[in-house]
Short mmCIF file of C-alpha atoms in Angstrom, two decimals:
data_model
loop_
_atom_site.label_atom_id
_atom_site.label_comp_id
_atom_site.label_asym_id
_atom_site.label_seq_id
_atom_site.Cartn_x
_atom_site.Cartn_y
_atom_site.Cartn_z
CA MET K 1 32.20 45.26 46.48
CA SER K 2 34.52 46.17 49.31
CA GLY K 3 35.38 43.39 51.57
CA SER K 4 32.70 40.88 50.21
CA ARG K 5 35.62 38.60 48.51
CA ALA K 6 37.25 35.25 50.10
CA ALA K 7 41.03 35.42 49.79
CA GLY K 8 42.03 33.10 46.82
CA GLU K 9 45.48 32.12 46.34
CA ALA K 10 48.59 33.80 46.82
CA VAL K 11 49.40 35.86 43.75
CA VAL K 12 52.10 37.88 45.75
CA GLU K 13 54.07 37.01 48.66
CA LEU K 14 57.15 39.10 50.04
CA ARG K 15 58.86 38.26 53.22
CA ASP K 16 61.00 40.13 55.20
CA GLY K 17 61.51 42.47 52.26
CA ALA K 18 63.83 45.28 51.90
CA VAL K 19 65.09 47.80 49.43
CA ALA K 20 68.30 50.44 49.25
CA ILE K 21 68.52 53.16 46.82
CA ALA K 22 72.31 54.46 46.55
CA GLY K 23 72.79 52.92 49.43
CA ARG K 24 69.75 54.15 51.38
CA PRO K 25 67.39 51.91 53.02
CA VAL K 26 63.82 52.96 51.42
CA LEU K 27 61.98 49.78 52.80
CA ARG K 28 62.76 47.46 55.13
CA HIS K 29 60.97 44.36 56.84
CA VAL K 30 58.11 44.22 54.69
CA ASP K 31 56.04 41.63 54.98
CA LEU K 32 53.20 41.31 52.54
CA THR K 33 50.80 39.01 50.74
CA VAL K 34 48.20 39.66 47.80
CA HIS K 35 45.61 36.98 47.18
CA SER K 36 43.91 36.39 43.90
CA GLY K 37 41.02 38.48 42.83
CA GLU K 38 41.99 41.22 45.84
CA PHE K 39 41.75 44.63 45.04
CA LEU K 40 44.41 45.90 47.79
CA THR K 41 44.99 49.82 47.98
CA VAL K 42 48.89 51.17 49.08
CA LEU K 43 48.60 54.19 50.80
CA GLY K 44 50.78 56.57 52.72
CA PRO K 45 52.68 59.90 53.11
CA ASN K 46 55.40 61.21 50.31
CA GLY K 47 58.30 59.07 51.16
CA SER K 48 56.57 55.70 53.00
CA GLY K 49 57.96 54.09 49.98
CA LYS K 50 54.94 53.16 48.08
CA SER K 51 56.36 53.35 44.54
CA THR K 52 59.40 51.53 45.47
CA LEU K 53 56.92 48.51 46.86
CA VAL K 54 55.35 48.50 43.97
CA ARG K 55 58.30 48.48 41.61
CA ALA K 56 59.90 45.96 43.63
CA LEU K 57 57.28 43.11 43.71
CA THR K 58 57.47 43.54 39.52
CA GLY K 59 61.35 43.26 39.80
CA LEU K 60 62.10 47.09 38.62
CA ARG K 61 63.93 47.65 42.05
CA PRO K 62 65.87 44.57 43.40
CA LEU K 63 65.32 43.29 46.96
CA ALA K 64 68.63 43.95 49.30
CA ARG K 65 67.40 41.24 51.35
CA GLY K 66 64.18 39.34 51.86
CA THR K 67 62.35 36.75 49.29
CA LEU K 68 59.63 37.42 46.94
CA SER K 69 57.08 34.91 45.16
CA LEU K 70 54.72 35.67 42.51
CA PHE K 71 52.21 32.98 41.61
CA GLY K 72 53.56 30.53 43.79
CA THR K 73 56.90 30.66 41.92
CA PRO K 74 60.20 32.31 43.64
CA PHE K 75 60.98 35.37 41.85
CA GLU K 76 64.33 34.23 40.38
CA SER K 77 62.55 31.31 38.54
CA PHE K 78 59.45 33.58 37.34
CA ARG K 79 58.93 33.28 33.53
CA GLU K 80 55.22 34.33 33.02
CA TRP K 81 56.13 37.62 32.55
CA HIS K 82 52.59 38.46 30.66
CA ARG K 83 50.40 37.72 33.65
CA LEU K 84 51.97 41.04 35.10
CA GLY K 85 50.68 44.13 33.98
CA PHE K 86 52.04 47.50 34.83
CA VAL K 87 51.12 51.10 34.71
CA PRO K 88 54.14 53.49 36.06
CA GLN K 89 53.63 56.62 37.83
CA ARG K 90 53.68 60.12 35.58
CA ALA K 91 54.19 58.25 32.30
CA SER K 92 53.21 59.94 29.02
CA ALA K 93 51.34 57.36 26.56
CA ALA K 94 53.00 59.41 23.58
CA GLY K 95 56.68 59.47 24.35
CA GLY K 96 57.47 61.59 22.16
CA VAL K 97 56.79 59.34 19.25
CA PRO K 98 53.78 60.00 16.98
CA ALA K 99 51.65 56.77 17.26
CA SER K 100 47.77 56.19 17.42
CA VAL K 101 45.80 55.09 20.24
CA SER K 102 45.70 51.32 19.29
CA GLU K 103 48.97 51.68 18.33
CA VAL K 104 50.12 51.95 21.75
CA VAL K 105 47.76 49.59 23.15
CA ALA K 106 48.91 46.82 20.84
CA SER K 107 52.49 47.37 22.33
CA GLY K 108 50.79 45.62 25.30
CA ARG K 109 50.23 42.15 23.43
CA LEU K 110 54.09 42.21 22.81
CA THR K 111 54.73 39.70 25.95
CA ARG K 112 52.37 37.12 24.24
CA ARG K 113 53.56 37.26 20.82
CA ARG K 114 56.07 35.32 19.14
CA LEU K 115 58.85 37.52 17.89
CA LEU K 116 58.35 38.95 14.53
CA ARG K 117 55.06 37.39 14.16
CA PRO K 118 52.07 39.44 12.98
CA ALA K 119 49.09 40.43 14.63
CA SER K 120 46.99 37.57 15.46
CA ARG K 121 42.74 37.89 15.56
CA ALA K 122 43.35 37.02 19.60
CA ASP K 123 46.04 40.29 19.64
CA ARG K 124 43.53 42.38 17.98
CA ALA K 125 40.70 41.27 20.06
CA ALA K 126 42.48 41.98 23.03
CA VAL K 127 43.24 45.60 21.81
CA ALA K 128 39.71 46.21 21.28
CA SER K 129 38.74 44.98 24.38
CA ALA K 130 40.89 46.95 26.35
CA LEU K 131 40.08 49.85 24.50
CA GLU K 132 36.42 49.25 25.18
CA ILE K 133 37.00 48.86 28.84
CA VAL K 134 38.48 52.08 29.54
CA GLY K 135 35.89 53.95 27.36
CA LEU K 136 38.51 55.01 24.30
CA ALA K 137 37.31 52.51 21.54
CA ASP K 138 36.22 56.00 19.47
CA ARG K 139 39.61 57.14 19.71
CA ALA K 140 41.43 53.74 18.58
CA ARG K 141 42.89 55.92 15.24
CA ASP K 142 43.82 59.03 16.91
CA SER K 143 46.84 60.09 17.50
CA VAL K 144 47.97 59.96 21.02
CA ALA K 145 49.38 63.14 21.39
CA THR K 146 45.83 64.93 20.60
CA LEU K 147 44.64 63.40 24.01
CA SER K 148 44.45 64.72 27.17
CA GLY K 149 46.23 63.59 29.83
CA GLY K 150 43.55 61.39 31.71
CA GLN K 151 42.67 60.20 28.13
CA GLN K 152 46.72 59.16 28.05
CA GLN K 153 46.65 57.80 31.29
CA ARG K 154 43.86 55.87 29.49
CA VAL K 155 45.58 54.59 27.07
CA LEU K 156 48.24 53.00 29.23
CA ILE K 157 45.86 51.37 31.11
CA ALA K 158 44.71 49.88 28.15
CA ARG K 159 48.22 48.88 27.22
CA ALA K 160 48.69 46.93 30.44
CA LEU K 161 45.50 45.53 29.89
CA ALA K 162 45.65 44.32 26.21
CA GLY K 163 48.20 41.69 27.58
CA GLU K 164 45.32 40.10 29.79
CA PRO K 165 47.36 40.18 32.70
CA ASP K 166 46.11 38.19 35.92
CA LEU K 167 48.32 41.13 38.44
CA LEU K 168 47.86 44.45 37.36
CA LEU K 169 49.95 46.79 39.48
CA LEU K 170 49.13 50.86 39.18
CA ASP K 171 51.53 53.70 40.43
CA GLU K 172 49.31 56.66 41.23
CA PRO K 173 47.03 56.52 38.05
CA THR K 174 45.01 59.41 39.07
CA ALA K 175 47.84 61.96 39.78
CA GLY K 176 46.73 65.52 38.21
CA VAL K 177 44.00 63.83 36.35
CA ASP K 178 40.27 65.37 36.19
CA LEU K 179 37.18 63.56 37.69
CA PRO K 180 35.45 62.73 34.66
CA ASN K 181 38.88 60.69 33.64
CA GLN K 182 39.12 59.49 37.41
CA GLU K 183 35.53 57.62 36.74
CA ALA K 184 36.44 56.68 33.80
CA LEU K 185 39.48 54.88 35.36
CA ALA K 186 36.97 53.29 38.42
CA ASP K 187 34.87 52.06 35.93
CA ALA K 188 37.65 50.41 33.61
CA LEU K 189 38.77 49.03 37.25
CA ALA K 190 35.52 47.77 38.64
CA THR K 191 35.12 45.78 35.20
CA LEU K 192 38.48 44.30 36.06
CA SER K 193 37.82 43.66 39.46
CA ARG K 194 34.38 41.71 38.51
CA SER K 195 36.24 39.42 36.01
CA GLY K 196 38.87 38.34 38.84
CA SER K 197 41.66 40.15 38.33
CA THR K 198 43.97 41.08 41.17
CA ILE K 199 44.83 44.84 41.56
CA VAL K 200 47.13 46.21 43.34
CA LEU K 201 46.65 50.32 43.39
CA VAL K 202 49.49 52.95 44.99
CA THR K 203 47.49 56.40 45.43
CA HIS K 204 47.15 59.54 47.31
CA GLU K 205 43.65 60.07 46.41
CA LEU K 206 41.12 56.89 46.30
CA GLY K 207 38.22 59.42 44.77
CA PRO K 208 35.90 57.34 42.77
CA LEU K 209 37.93 54.25 43.64
CA ALA K 210 37.34 54.09 46.95
CA PRO K 211 34.20 51.89 46.48
CA LEU K 212 36.61 49.07 44.89
CA VAL K 213 38.78 48.45 47.22
CA ASP K 214 39.01 45.03 49.55
CA ARG K 215 41.91 45.71 51.48
CA THR K 216 44.28 48.78 52.63
CA VAL K 217 47.98 48.50 53.35
CA VAL K 218 49.45 51.93 55.14
CA LEU K 219 53.44 52.47 54.67
CA ARG K 220 55.17 54.45 57.15
CA ASP K 221 59.15 55.38 56.71
CA GLY K 222 59.45 52.16 54.54
CA ARG K 223 57.54 49.57 56.96
CA VAL K 224 53.93 48.46 57.03
CA ALA K 225 51.99 50.57 59.53
CA TYR K 226 48.79 49.23 58.72
CA ASP K 227 47.11 46.25 57.11
CA GLY K 228 43.60 45.62 57.15
CA PRO K 229 39.98 47.06 55.99
CA PRO K 230 40.04 49.74 53.71
CA LEU K 231 40.76 53.33 54.97
CA ALA K 232 40.16 56.59 53.70
CA VAL K 233 42.95 58.70 52.43
CA GLY K 234 42.90 61.44 55.62
CA ASP K 235 43.00 58.29 57.72
CA ALA K 236 46.39 57.03 56.03
CA HIS K 237 47.69 60.12 56.06
CA GLY K 238 47.30 60.92 59.84
CA HIS K 239 44.52 63.82 59.25
CA HIS K 240 42.66 64.06 62.38
CA HIS K 241 45.19 61.22 63.92
CA PRO K 242 42.66 58.46 63.53
CA ILE K 243 45.01 55.83 63.75
CA ALA K 244 46.86 57.08 66.49
CA GLY K 245 44.02 57.07 68.41
CA ARG K 246 42.10 53.96 67.38
CA HIS K 247 44.13 51.22 67.78
CA ASP K 248 41.29 49.12 69.53
CA HIS K 249 39.66 50.00 65.68
CA HIS K 250 42.84 48.69 63.93
CA PRO K 251 44.36 45.99 65.87
CA ASP K 252 46.72 45.39 62.79
CA ILE K 253 48.25 49.07 63.09
CA VAL K 254 52.06 48.23 64.49
CA ALA K 255 52.55 52.33 64.54
CA PRO K 256 51.33 55.65 64.12
CA LEU K 257 51.53 57.73 60.71
CA ASP K 258 53.26 61.35 60.56
CA ARG K 259 53.30 63.04 57.44
CA HIS K 260 56.70 63.79 55.45
CA PRO K 261 55.75 66.28 52.68
CA ASP K 262 58.94 67.12 51.91
CA ARG K 263 60.14 63.62 51.04
CA HIS K 264 59.87 61.46 47.74
CA ASP K 265 59.40 57.80 47.74
CA GLU K 266 62.73 56.93 45.91
CA GLY K 267 65.20 59.34 47.89
CA VAL K 268 64.29 58.88 51.78
CA ALA K 269 67.25 59.05 54.13
CA TRP K 270 67.10 57.55 57.88
#
């Protein structure tokens, strides 16, 4: 599937994007376009700004400068929030509140329902479909608290899918997840990708997801260091210095990568 799809219309357009947190720059001069139906992965060392970037694309982190458009509409005028699905980093599906798997997934339909209206047949069908996609249809009535961490992550993805988004953004969905659950996540995202969904994935490890990727963006110190054909995670993190030493193979590279293992995406000071 990698690199096999022609570029569709622009779903995300970020121009000269910059984000500062507590007065410290985290992203600067970022240009990024994501096309319809594309599976884009965002890689880079800790502190490079990956999580901040995906939050900026959803509006959870305001831009200090630059412009953002979603589905051709300037962000300030965008209102079709049901078209976006977001799976945050290291979140618990249980949330400390006793709830069944299907109840958590059904909450993803709220952007498509009128206030105080009961669930419709379409709502129930979307929840059932989302659970089927992530392989948890048989656990619909179980308490989320009884699921493993990897299964809870799949519930969160199902919740996002229940809203039937055109654009799905995921922040480190495989972090701390065992291989069987990573494979289940890969199967779910493969199904979505084949259906034409646009997917932006922030990750430290691709694993079973690697064959799905159409394009890789690598961040270094809050800037785009690479934007092109898929890279292995080791390449993106500078292992064996493949980027720094092979500019002829990757003409889009603007700077070599280095590693900052002690930094975190949302607290880096330059």
